[in-house]
Tab-separated table of C-alpha atoms in Angstrom:
chain	number	residue	atom	x	y	z
N	1	UNK	CA	-15.162	12.367	19.052
N	2	UNK	CA	-14.312	9.910	16.302
N	3	UNK	CA	-11.898	9.839	13.381
N	4	UNK	CA	-12.445	9.223	9.703
N	5	UNK	CA	-15.647	9.583	7.711
N	6	UNK	CA	-18.974	9.529	9.501
N	7	UNK	CA	-20.848	8.551	6.345
N	8	UNK	CA	-23.254	5.685	7.000
N	9	UNK	CA	-22.161	2.444	5.311
N	10	UNK	CA	-24.151	1.054	2.386
N	11	UNK	CA	-25.169	-2.460	3.396
N	12	UNK	CA	-26.394	-5.084	0.953
N	13	UNK	CA	-29.140	-7.559	1.853
N	14	UNK	CA	-28.043	-11.187	2.173
N	15	UNK	CA	-30.552	-13.710	0.783
N	16	UNK	CA	-31.650	-16.000	3.598
N	17	UNK	CA	-31.194	-13.374	6.337
N	18	UNK	CA	-33.896	-11.147	7.812
N	19	UNK	CA	-33.483	-8.607	10.594
N	20	UNK	CA	-35.655	-6.495	12.890
N	21	UNK	CA	-34.751	-3.682	15.282
N	22	UNK	CA	-37.214	-2.633	17.971
N	23	UNK	CA	-37.396	-0.693	21.210
N	24	UNK	CA	-37.504	-2.641	24.481
N	25	UNK	CA	-36.663	0.372	26.655
N	26	UNK	CA	-33.947	-1.540	28.492
N	27	UNK	CA	-31.965	1.536	29.545
N	28	UNK	CA	-33.594	4.469	27.754
N	29	UNK	CA	-37.307	4.622	26.878
N	30	UNK	CA	-37.938	4.759	23.158
N	31	UNK	CA	-34.417	3.781	22.121
N	32	UNK	CA	-34.254	0.967	19.579
N	33	UNK	CA	-32.138	-1.391	21.623
N	34	UNK	CA	-33.062	-4.920	20.584
N	35	UNK	CA	-32.177	-6.687	17.342
N	36	UNK	CA	-33.440	-10.031	16.085
N	37	UNK	CA	-31.667	-11.768	13.193
N	38	UNK	CA	-33.348	-14.692	11.465
N	39	UNK	CA	-31.377	-17.212	9.390
N	40	UNK	CA	-33.024	-19.487	6.838
N	41	UNK	CA	-33.239	-23.203	7.664
N	42	UNK	CA	-29.973	-24.983	6.863
N	43	UNK	CA	-27.801	-21.925	7.520
N	44	UNK	CA	-24.406	-22.840	8.954
N	45	UNK	CA	-22.846	-20.744	11.690
N	46	UNK	CA	-19.281	-20.083	12.846
N	47	UNK	CA	-18.653	-18.370	16.172
N	48	UNK	CA	-15.907	-16.993	18.367
N	49	UNK	CA	-16.454	-15.886	21.960
N	50	UNK	CA	-14.575	-13.914	24.585
N	51	UNK	CA	-11.801	-15.608	26.539
N	52	UNK	CA	-12.512	-13.445	29.571
N	53	UNK	CA	-13.046	-15.862	32.501
N	54	UNK	CA	-15.902	-13.656	33.742
N	55	UNK	CA	-17.817	-14.213	30.528
N	56	UNK	CA	-21.366	-12.911	30.480
N	57	UNK	CA	-24.429	-15.131	30.867
N	58	UNK	CA	-25.447	-14.711	27.187
N	59	UNK	CA	-21.973	-15.840	26.098
N	60	UNK	CA	-22.352	-19.020	28.141
N	61	UNK	CA	-25.830	-19.696	26.791
N	62	UNK	CA	-24.941	-18.763	23.204
N	63	UNK	CA	-21.965	-21.098	23.249
N	64	UNK	CA	-24.122	-23.929	24.654
N	65	UNK	CA	-26.887	-23.400	22.098
N	66	UNK	CA	-24.419	-23.070	19.223
N	67	UNK	CA	-22.929	-26.449	20.080
N	68	UNK	CA	-26.314	-28.072	20.763
N	69	UNK	CA	-27.688	-26.855	17.426
N	70	UNK	CA	-24.751	-28.398	15.537
N	71	UNK	CA	-23.739	-24.949	14.338
N	72	UNK	CA	-27.100	-24.247	12.730
N	73	UNK	CA	-29.010	-21.709	14.883
N	74	UNK	CA	-32.068	-19.987	13.453
N	75	UNK	CA	-32.157	-16.755	15.476
N	76	UNK	CA	-29.702	-14.305	17.032
N	77	UNK	CA	-31.217	-12.141	19.799
N	78	UNK	CA	-29.198	-9.044	20.700
N	79	UNK	CA	-29.881	-6.408	23.336
N	80	UNK	CA	-28.000	-3.281	24.367
N	81	UNK	CA	-28.202	-1.330	27.612
N	82	UNK	CA	-27.482	-4.329	29.835
N	83	UNK	CA	-24.547	-6.756	29.552
N	84	UNK	CA	-26.085	-9.475	31.740
N	85	UNK	CA	-22.541	-10.083	33.028
N	86	UNK	CA	-21.607	-10.761	36.634
N	87	UNK	CA	-25.218	-11.790	37.243
N	88	UNK	CA	-24.807	-15.414	38.365
N	89	UNK	CA	-27.493	-18.051	37.986
N	90	UNK	CA	-30.242	-15.438	37.665
N	91	UNK	CA	-28.479	-14.002	34.651
N	92	UNK	CA	-28.248	-17.404	32.999
N	93	UNK	CA	-31.921	-18.047	33.718
N	94	UNK	CA	-32.955	-14.717	32.193
N	95	UNK	CA	-30.868	-15.283	29.068
N	96	UNK	CA	-32.522	-18.676	28.638
N	97	UNK	CA	-35.944	-17.155	29.295
N	98	UNK	CA	-35.453	-14.739	26.403
N	99	UNK	CA	-34.339	-17.555	24.088
N	100	UNK	CA	-37.337	-19.658	25.083
N	101	UNK	CA	-39.687	-16.775	24.312
N	102	UNK	CA	-38.289	-16.362	20.797
N	103	UNK	CA	-38.373	-20.119	20.250
N	104	UNK	CA	-41.982	-20.481	21.381
N	105	UNK	CA	-43.219	-17.726	19.104
N	106	UNK	CA	-41.053	-18.655	16.116
N	107	UNK	CA	-41.771	-22.374	16.330
N	108	UNK	CA	-38.196	-23.547	16.873
N	109	UNK	CA	-36.304	-25.174	19.717
N	110	UNK	CA	-34.718	-22.930	22.335
N	111	UNK	CA	-31.249	-24.163	21.347
N	112	UNK	CA	-31.838	-22.596	17.925
N	113	UNK	CA	-31.679	-19.126	19.515
N	114	UNK	CA	-28.347	-17.513	20.462
N	115	UNK	CA	-28.518	-14.560	22.894
N	116	UNK	CA	-26.096	-11.606	22.992
N	117	UNK	CA	-26.000	-8.616	25.324
N	118	UNK	CA	-23.935	-5.457	25.737
N	119	UNK	CA	-24.062	-2.604	28.209
N	120	UNK	CA	-23.596	-2.138	31.939
N	121	UNK	CA	-22.036	-5.069	33.823
N	122	UNK	CA	-23.489	-6.342	37.099
N	123	UNK	CA	-27.165	-5.512	36.647
N	124	UNK	CA	-29.849	-8.131	36.153
N	125	UNK	CA	-31.282	-8.321	32.643
N	126	UNK	CA	-34.883	-7.015	32.420
N	127	UNK	CA	-36.056	-10.108	30.565
N	128	UNK	CA	-39.686	-9.006	30.768
N	129	UNK	CA	-38.951	-5.944	28.617
N	130	UNK	CA	-37.243	-8.089	25.992
N	131	UNK	CA	-39.880	-10.813	25.847
N	132	UNK	CA	-42.624	-8.185	25.585
N	133	UNK	CA	-41.355	-6.932	22.208
N	134	UNK	CA	-40.458	-10.264	20.626
N	135	UNK	CA	-43.816	-10.437	18.763
N	136	UNK	CA	-43.082	-7.025	17.235
N	137	UNK	CA	-39.578	-8.117	16.254
N	138	UNK	CA	-40.823	-11.292	14.571
N	139	UNK	CA	-43.529	-9.360	12.744
N	140	UNK	CA	-41.119	-6.766	11.359
N	141	UNK	CA	-38.287	-9.029	10.154
N	142	UNK	CA	-37.122	-7.841	6.737
N	143	UNK	CA	-34.336	-8.370	4.219
N	144	UNK	CA	-33.152	-4.753	4.337
N	145	UNK	CA	-32.738	-4.485	8.090
N	146	UNK	CA	-28.932	-4.358	8.249
N	147	UNK	CA	-28.572	-0.577	8.608
N	148	UNK	CA	-31.138	-0.371	11.388
N	149	UNK	CA	-29.485	-3.311	13.150
N	150	UNK	CA	-26.064	-1.634	12.935
N	151	UNK	CA	-27.534	1.301	14.857
N	152	UNK	CA	-29.564	-0.891	17.185
N	153	UNK	CA	-26.510	-2.693	18.613
N	154	UNK	CA	-24.647	0.525	19.495
N	155	UNK	CA	-23.849	1.559	23.091
N	156	UNK	CA	-21.233	4.308	23.482
N	157	UNK	CA	-20.583	4.116	19.732
N	158	UNK	CA	-21.082	7.421	17.933
N	159	UNK	CA	-21.780	5.862	14.542
N	160	UNK	CA	-22.966	2.542	13.070
N	161	UNK	CA	-20.320	0.204	11.693
N	162	UNK	CA	-20.899	-2.044	8.723
N	163	UNK	CA	-19.537	-3.191	5.377
N	164	UNK	CA	-20.603	-5.258	2.377
N	165	UNK	CA	-18.669	-6.905	-0.432
N	166	UNK	CA	-19.700	-8.862	-3.497
N	167	UNK	CA	-17.618	-11.749	-4.817
N	168	UNK	CA	-17.916	-14.701	-7.171
N	169	UNK	CA	-17.673	-18.422	-6.530
N	170	UNK	CA	-17.725	-20.768	-9.527
N	171	UNK	CA	-19.295	-18.009	-11.616
N	172	UNK	CA	-22.034	-17.397	-9.039
N	173	UNK	CA	-22.471	-13.947	-7.488
N	174	UNK	CA	-22.295	-13.970	-3.677
N	175	UNK	CA	-22.737	-11.301	-1.025
N	176	UNK	CA	-21.154	-10.780	2.390
N	177	UNK	CA	-22.437	-8.163	4.832
N	178	UNK	CA	-21.239	-7.493	8.362
N	179	UNK	CA	-21.992	-5.137	11.247
N	180	UNK	CA	-20.189	-4.561	14.538
N	181	UNK	CA	-20.344	-2.446	17.659
N	182	UNK	CA	-17.700	-1.329	20.088
N	183	UNK	CA	-15.951	1.838	21.187
N	184	UNK	CA	-14.574	1.133	24.666
N	185	UNK	CA	-13.492	-1.888	26.690
N	186	UNK	CA	-11.804	-2.916	23.465
N	187	UNK	CA	-8.983	-5.351	23.209
N	188	UNK	CA	-10.731	-8.335	21.692
N	189	UNK	CA	-9.158	-11.637	22.612
N	190	UNK	CA	-10.983	-13.656	19.982
N	191	UNK	CA	-13.326	-11.274	18.221
N	192	UNK	CA	-14.901	-7.874	18.587
N	193	UNK	CA	-17.303	-6.505	21.163
N	194	UNK	CA	-20.197	-7.746	19.039
N	195	UNK	CA	-19.971	-8.612	15.356
N	196	UNK	CA	-22.376	-10.296	12.957
N	197	UNK	CA	-21.538	-11.288	9.393
N	198	UNK	CA	-23.548	-13.250	6.856
N	199	UNK	CA	-23.098	-14.565	3.328
N	200	UNK	CA	-25.448	-16.332	0.944
N	201	UNK	CA	-22.666	-18.727	-0.054
N	202	UNK	CA	-23.106	-22.390	0.927
N	203	UNK	CA	-20.303	-23.421	3.292
N	204	UNK	CA	-19.928	-26.438	5.556
N	205	UNK	CA	-19.688	-25.533	9.239
N	206	UNK	CA	-16.111	-26.692	9.867
N	207	UNK	CA	-14.788	-24.755	6.873
N	208	UNK	CA	-16.788	-21.671	7.860
N	209	UNK	CA	-15.288	-21.851	11.351
N	210	UNK	CA	-11.753	-21.857	9.973
N	211	UNK	CA	-12.522	-18.885	7.738
N	212	UNK	CA	-13.820	-16.887	10.693
N	213	UNK	CA	-10.979	-17.858	13.031
N	214	UNK	CA	-8.355	-16.808	10.494
N	215	UNK	CA	-10.118	-13.543	9.708
N	216	UNK	CA	-10.595	-12.653	13.377
N	217	UNK	CA	-6.912	-13.217	14.077
N	218	UNK	CA	-5.747	-10.601	11.565
N	219	UNK	CA	-8.509	-8.081	12.229
N	220	UNK	CA	-10.363	-7.918	15.547
N	221	UNK	CA	-7.456	-9.455	17.440
N	222	UNK	CA	-5.205	-6.652	16.163
N	223	UNK	CA	-7.121	-3.719	17.657
N	224	UNK	CA	-7.034	-2.084	21.056
N	225	UNK	CA	-8.627	1.061	22.420
N	226	UNK	CA	-7.859	0.640	26.101
N	227	UNK	CA	-6.464	-2.868	26.590
N	228	UNK	CA	-9.627	-4.189	28.258
N	229	UNK	CA	-11.133	-7.427	26.950
N	230	UNK	CA	-14.908	-7.381	27.377
N	231	UNK	CA	-16.949	-10.003	29.194
N	232	UNK	CA	-19.373	-10.097	26.254
N	233	UNK	CA	-17.274	-10.338	23.092
N	234	UNK	CA	-18.741	-12.451	20.314
N	235	UNK	CA	-18.410	-12.663	16.546
N	236	UNK	CA	-20.767	-14.692	14.362
N	237	UNK	CA	-20.532	-15.654	10.686
N	238	UNK	CA	-23.599	-17.131	8.988
N	239	UNK	CA	-23.729	-18.866	5.596
N	240	UNK	CA	-27.251	-19.338	4.262
N	241	UNK	CA	-26.501	-21.242	1.040
N	242	UNK	CA	-29.089	-19.197	-0.861
N	243	UNK	CA	-26.594	-18.417	-3.644
N	244	UNK	CA	-26.917	-22.020	-4.832
N	245	UNK	CA	-23.229	-22.896	-5.157
N	246	UNK	CA	-21.933	-26.381	-4.454
N	247	UNK	CA	-21.285	-26.271	-0.678
N	248	UNK	CA	-17.685	-25.421	0.119
N	249	UNK	CA	-16.295	-28.376	2.048
N	250	UNK	CA	-12.514	-27.977	1.784
N	251	UNK	CA	-9.959	-25.309	2.630
N	252	UNK	CA	-8.062	-26.402	-0.464
N	253	UNK	CA	-10.817	-25.460	-2.904
N	254	UNK	CA	-10.491	-22.271	-5.008
N	255	UNK	CA	-13.791	-21.069	-3.540
N	256	UNK	CA	-12.160	-21.007	-0.120
N	257	UNK	CA	-9.723	-18.350	-1.284
N	258	UNK	CA	-12.572	-16.135	-2.530
N	259	UNK	CA	-14.585	-16.493	0.679
N	260	UNK	CA	-11.550	-15.984	2.898
N	261	UNK	CA	-10.614	-12.781	1.078
N	262	UNK	CA	-14.154	-11.412	1.394
N	263	UNK	CA	-14.470	-12.222	5.097
N	264	UNK	CA	-11.044	-10.796	5.895
N	265	UNK	CA	-11.832	-7.600	3.979
N	266	UNK	CA	-15.058	-7.008	5.894
N	267	UNK	CA	-13.508	-7.934	9.249
N	268	UNK	CA	-10.623	-5.501	8.756
N	269	UNK	CA	-13.029	-2.710	7.787
N	270	UNK	CA	-15.129	-3.368	10.890
N	271	UNK	CA	-12.114	-3.710	13.185
N	272	UNK	CA	-10.637	-0.427	12.028
N	273	UNK	CA	-14.056	1.198	12.375
N	274	UNK	CA	-14.068	0.197	16.046
N	275	UNK	CA	-10.765	1.987	16.554
N	276	UNK	CA	-11.838	5.061	14.609
N	277	UNK	CA	-14.869	5.280	16.898
N	278	UNK	CA	-12.872	4.584	20.055
N	279	UNK	CA	-14.253	6.435	23.050
N	280	UNK	CA	-12.967	10.002	22.886
N	281	UNK	CA	-10.585	9.171	20.033
N	282	UNK	CA	-9.011	11.998	18.049
N	283	UNK	CA	-6.294	9.872	16.398
N	284	UNK	CA	-6.285	6.621	14.430
N	285	UNK	CA	-2.898	5.007	14.979
N	286	UNK	CA	-1.277	2.099	13.155
N	287	UNK	CA	1.643	0.592	15.060
N	288	UNK	CA	3.704	-1.290	12.488
N	289	UNK	CA	6.592	-3.445	13.710
N	290	UNK	CA	8.979	-4.934	11.149
N	291	UNK	CA	12.073	-7.108	11.309
N	292	UNK	CA	11.177	-9.414	14.188
N	293	UNK	CA	12.272	-12.984	14.747
N	294	UNK	CA	8.592	-13.977	15.010
N	295	UNK	CA	5.207	-12.460	14.426
N	296	UNK	CA	4.491	-12.781	18.152
N	297	UNK	CA	7.430	-10.640	19.210
N	298	UNK	CA	6.345	-8.023	16.685
N	299	UNK	CA	2.883	-8.101	18.234
N	300	UNK	CA	4.393	-7.875	21.721
N	301	UNK	CA	6.178	-4.664	20.784
N	302	UNK	CA	3.171	-3.241	18.952
N	303	UNK	CA	0.723	-3.888	21.792
N	304	UNK	CA	3.162	-2.572	24.420
N	305	UNK	CA	3.278	0.715	22.509
N	306	UNK	CA	-0.473	0.737	21.866
N	307	UNK	CA	-1.322	0.105	25.526
N	308	UNK	CA	1.026	2.690	27.009
N	309	UNK	CA	-0.972	5.502	28.693
N	310	UNK	CA	2.026	7.788	28.270
N	311	UNK	CA	2.225	7.104	24.536
N	312	UNK	CA	-1.540	7.479	24.130
N	313	UNK	CA	-1.682	10.808	25.964
N	314	UNK	CA	1.254	12.103	23.925
N	315	UNK	CA	-0.664	11.165	20.790
N	316	UNK	CA	-3.665	13.152	22.011
N	317	UNK	CA	-1.435	16.174	22.569
N	318	UNK	CA	0.270	15.677	19.169
N	319	UNK	CA	3.504	15.645	21.133
N	320	UNK	CA	6.345	13.671	19.456
N	321	UNK	CA	7.656	12.420	22.787
N	322	UNK	CA	9.714	9.659	21.237
N	323	UNK	CA	11.337	8.699	24.535
N	324	UNK	CA	8.042	7.140	25.577
N	325	UNK	CA	8.105	5.008	22.433
N	326	UNK	CA	11.644	3.808	23.057
N	327	UNK	CA	10.736	2.950	26.648
N	328	UNK	CA	7.761	0.892	25.458
N	329	UNK	CA	9.875	-1.009	22.934
N	330	UNK	CA	12.456	-1.722	25.601
N	331	UNK	CA	9.978	-3.205	28.053
N	332	UNK	CA	8.150	-5.395	25.524
N	333	UNK	CA	10.098	-8.434	26.723
N	334	UNK	CA	12.188	-9.242	23.641
N	335	UNK	CA	15.160	-11.425	24.534
N	336	UNK	CA	18.568	-10.064	23.589
N	337	UNK	CA	17.182	-6.936	21.948
N	338	UNK	CA	20.003	-4.904	20.395
N	339	UNK	CA	18.717	-1.347	20.865
N	340	UNK	CA	21.460	-0.020	18.579
N	341	UNK	CA	19.757	-1.736	15.630
N	342	UNK	CA	16.268	-0.364	16.295
N	343	UNK	CA	14.839	2.309	14.026
N	344	UNK	CA	11.780	4.386	14.950
N	345	UNK	CA	9.592	6.391	12.563
N	346	UNK	CA	6.581	8.683	12.932
N	347	UNK	CA	4.856	8.398	9.567
N	348	UNK	CA	7.926	8.691	7.297
N	349	UNK	CA	10.020	10.768	9.670
N	350	UNK	CA	13.026	8.917	11.111
N	351	UNK	CA	13.164	9.828	14.798
N	352	UNK	CA	15.583	7.386	16.397
N	353	UNK	CA	18.314	5.028	15.225
N	354	UNK	CA	21.451	3.461	16.686
N	355	UNK	CA	19.907	3.613	20.141
N	356	UNK	CA	19.391	7.376	20.170
N	357	UNK	CA	17.873	10.346	18.391
N	358	UNK	CA	18.520	10.381	14.643
N	359	UNK	CA	21.044	13.022	13.643
N	360	UNK	CA	18.807	14.544	10.966
N	361	UNK	CA	15.694	14.639	13.153
N	362	UNK	CA	14.223	17.950	14.258
N	363	UNK	CA	11.419	18.658	16.697
N	364	UNK	CA	9.598	20.529	13.936
N	365	UNK	CA	9.533	17.344	11.851
N	366	UNK	CA	8.086	15.420	14.771
N	367	UNK	CA	5.369	17.985	15.429
N	368	UNK	CA	4.380	17.929	11.754
N	369	UNK	CA	4.274	14.109	11.744
N	370	UNK	CA	1.981	14.062	14.801
N	371	UNK	CA	-0.484	16.608	13.426
N	372	UNK	CA	-2.597	14.393	11.106
N	373	UNK	CA	-5.611	12.442	12.308
N	374	UNK	CA	-4.069	9.212	10.974
N	375	UNK	CA	-0.600	8.353	12.271
N	376	UNK	CA	1.710	5.402	11.682
N	377	UNK	CA	4.309	4.524	14.300
N	378	UNK	CA	6.830	2.269	12.580
N	379	UNK	CA	9.427	0.235	14.441
N	380	UNK	CA	12.267	-1.496	12.596
N	381	UNK	CA	13.765	-4.161	14.869
N	382	UNK	CA	16.277	-5.397	12.279
N	383	UNK	CA	16.573	-8.846	13.840
N	384	UNK	CA	14.440	-11.044	11.580
N	385	UNK	CA	11.980	-11.229	8.695
N	386	UNK	CA	8.596	-11.145	10.417
N	387	UNK	CA	6.213	-8.229	10.844
N	388	UNK	CA	2.866	-7.332	12.403
N	389	UNK	CA	0.613	-4.324	12.881
N	390	UNK	CA	-2.045	-3.300	15.378
N	391	UNK	CA	-4.473	-0.388	15.349
N	392	UNK	CA	-5.172	1.856	18.303
N	393	UNK	CA	-6.230	5.326	19.457
N	394	UNK	CA	-5.029	8.135	21.648
N	395	UNK	CA	-6.371	8.815	25.164
N	396	UNK	CA	-8.323	12.045	25.437
N	397	UNK	CA	-10.176	13.980	28.128
N	398	UNK	CA	-13.389	12.644	26.596
N	399	UNK	CA	-12.322	9.011	27.145
N	400	UNK	CA	-12.071	9.688	30.881
N	401	UNK	CA	-15.363	11.587	30.913
N	402	UNK	CA	-17.289	8.907	28.995
N	403	UNK	CA	-16.114	6.137	31.297
N	404	UNK	CA	-16.378	8.167	34.502
N	405	UNK	CA	-20.023	8.881	33.683
N	406	UNK	CA	-20.860	5.541	32.022
N	407	UNK	CA	-23.386	4.405	34.640
N	408	UNK	CA	-24.966	7.820	35.090
């Protein structure tokens, strides 16, 4: 299951970026499961990686190569079907072997290749299958490969996820395109499961990094399907400079505002697409918390609600069991919370106020509010001026089935 439209996104080519999607047969014969992205020389690169201490071998190698290449890699190598996580020194060696193979055939240094993997944890990466199809990938690189790549990086996803926007900088037309994958093991703690964005705008590396970090914080770091942060999370933003603008070198420049808005727009679209395609999801839920003393305490309340199995199963049943929501708010850890000032809404229906059920509330109103595919749970803390929102899903029978059968 998934929520929202299943219409494939229209993705614009980004000058200076070429992509190829091929079949390495890593998990399923014939499935297109390997993507190669080529960036033009001089492309700058921003990156965020998982904070999970058991980070996967490709995350370790990608981070090393990103730093060694001074933020200017030439190739991104992505495989699905195998996470290459929990694989020790052999996993690191196999990730480096794949990078070396791309480098040798593309005529670049190995540090110019960043590897990424997603799939089953704990199994050794079949590097021989990946290296065998690198010649095909290099030979089929093309400017219009974004849609195929969006499908090629999927695992338990039911649909490709991507978005493009056009914007202007100093009168010059620029493009930003991004793709992402992820449906389960989703509570990014830096980025998404895997996300790749590129623009033809010229941007210095340090400025590009700040743009990505800020965008990730209000998008991918605000979603949760099941509260599990992956071992393989990574998000990359490339800037090729092919648009020909004067390179953006300051966060105070007007061009920074235009780029920041474009990147945030695409990141939010992709982040919400992850939630809409959450494993077994039948509901898309926005948890909006207003009136906090700080943004963090608003997030604490929102994530406590979003992570509650009892709340999530009630959402699946379309059951307005508001007691579960009050319990989640109460255990979110807010100091000196005055429960008599808290208001609770399902969509626009006031359910609870003054520490108890609202006088005008009826069960019929609650049932009607829970019926739509898109639901907003709104909490009014009435103790400050800050606010925050997170996006999540329900828990369905299918979520259990998908994850119970994941390795079979």
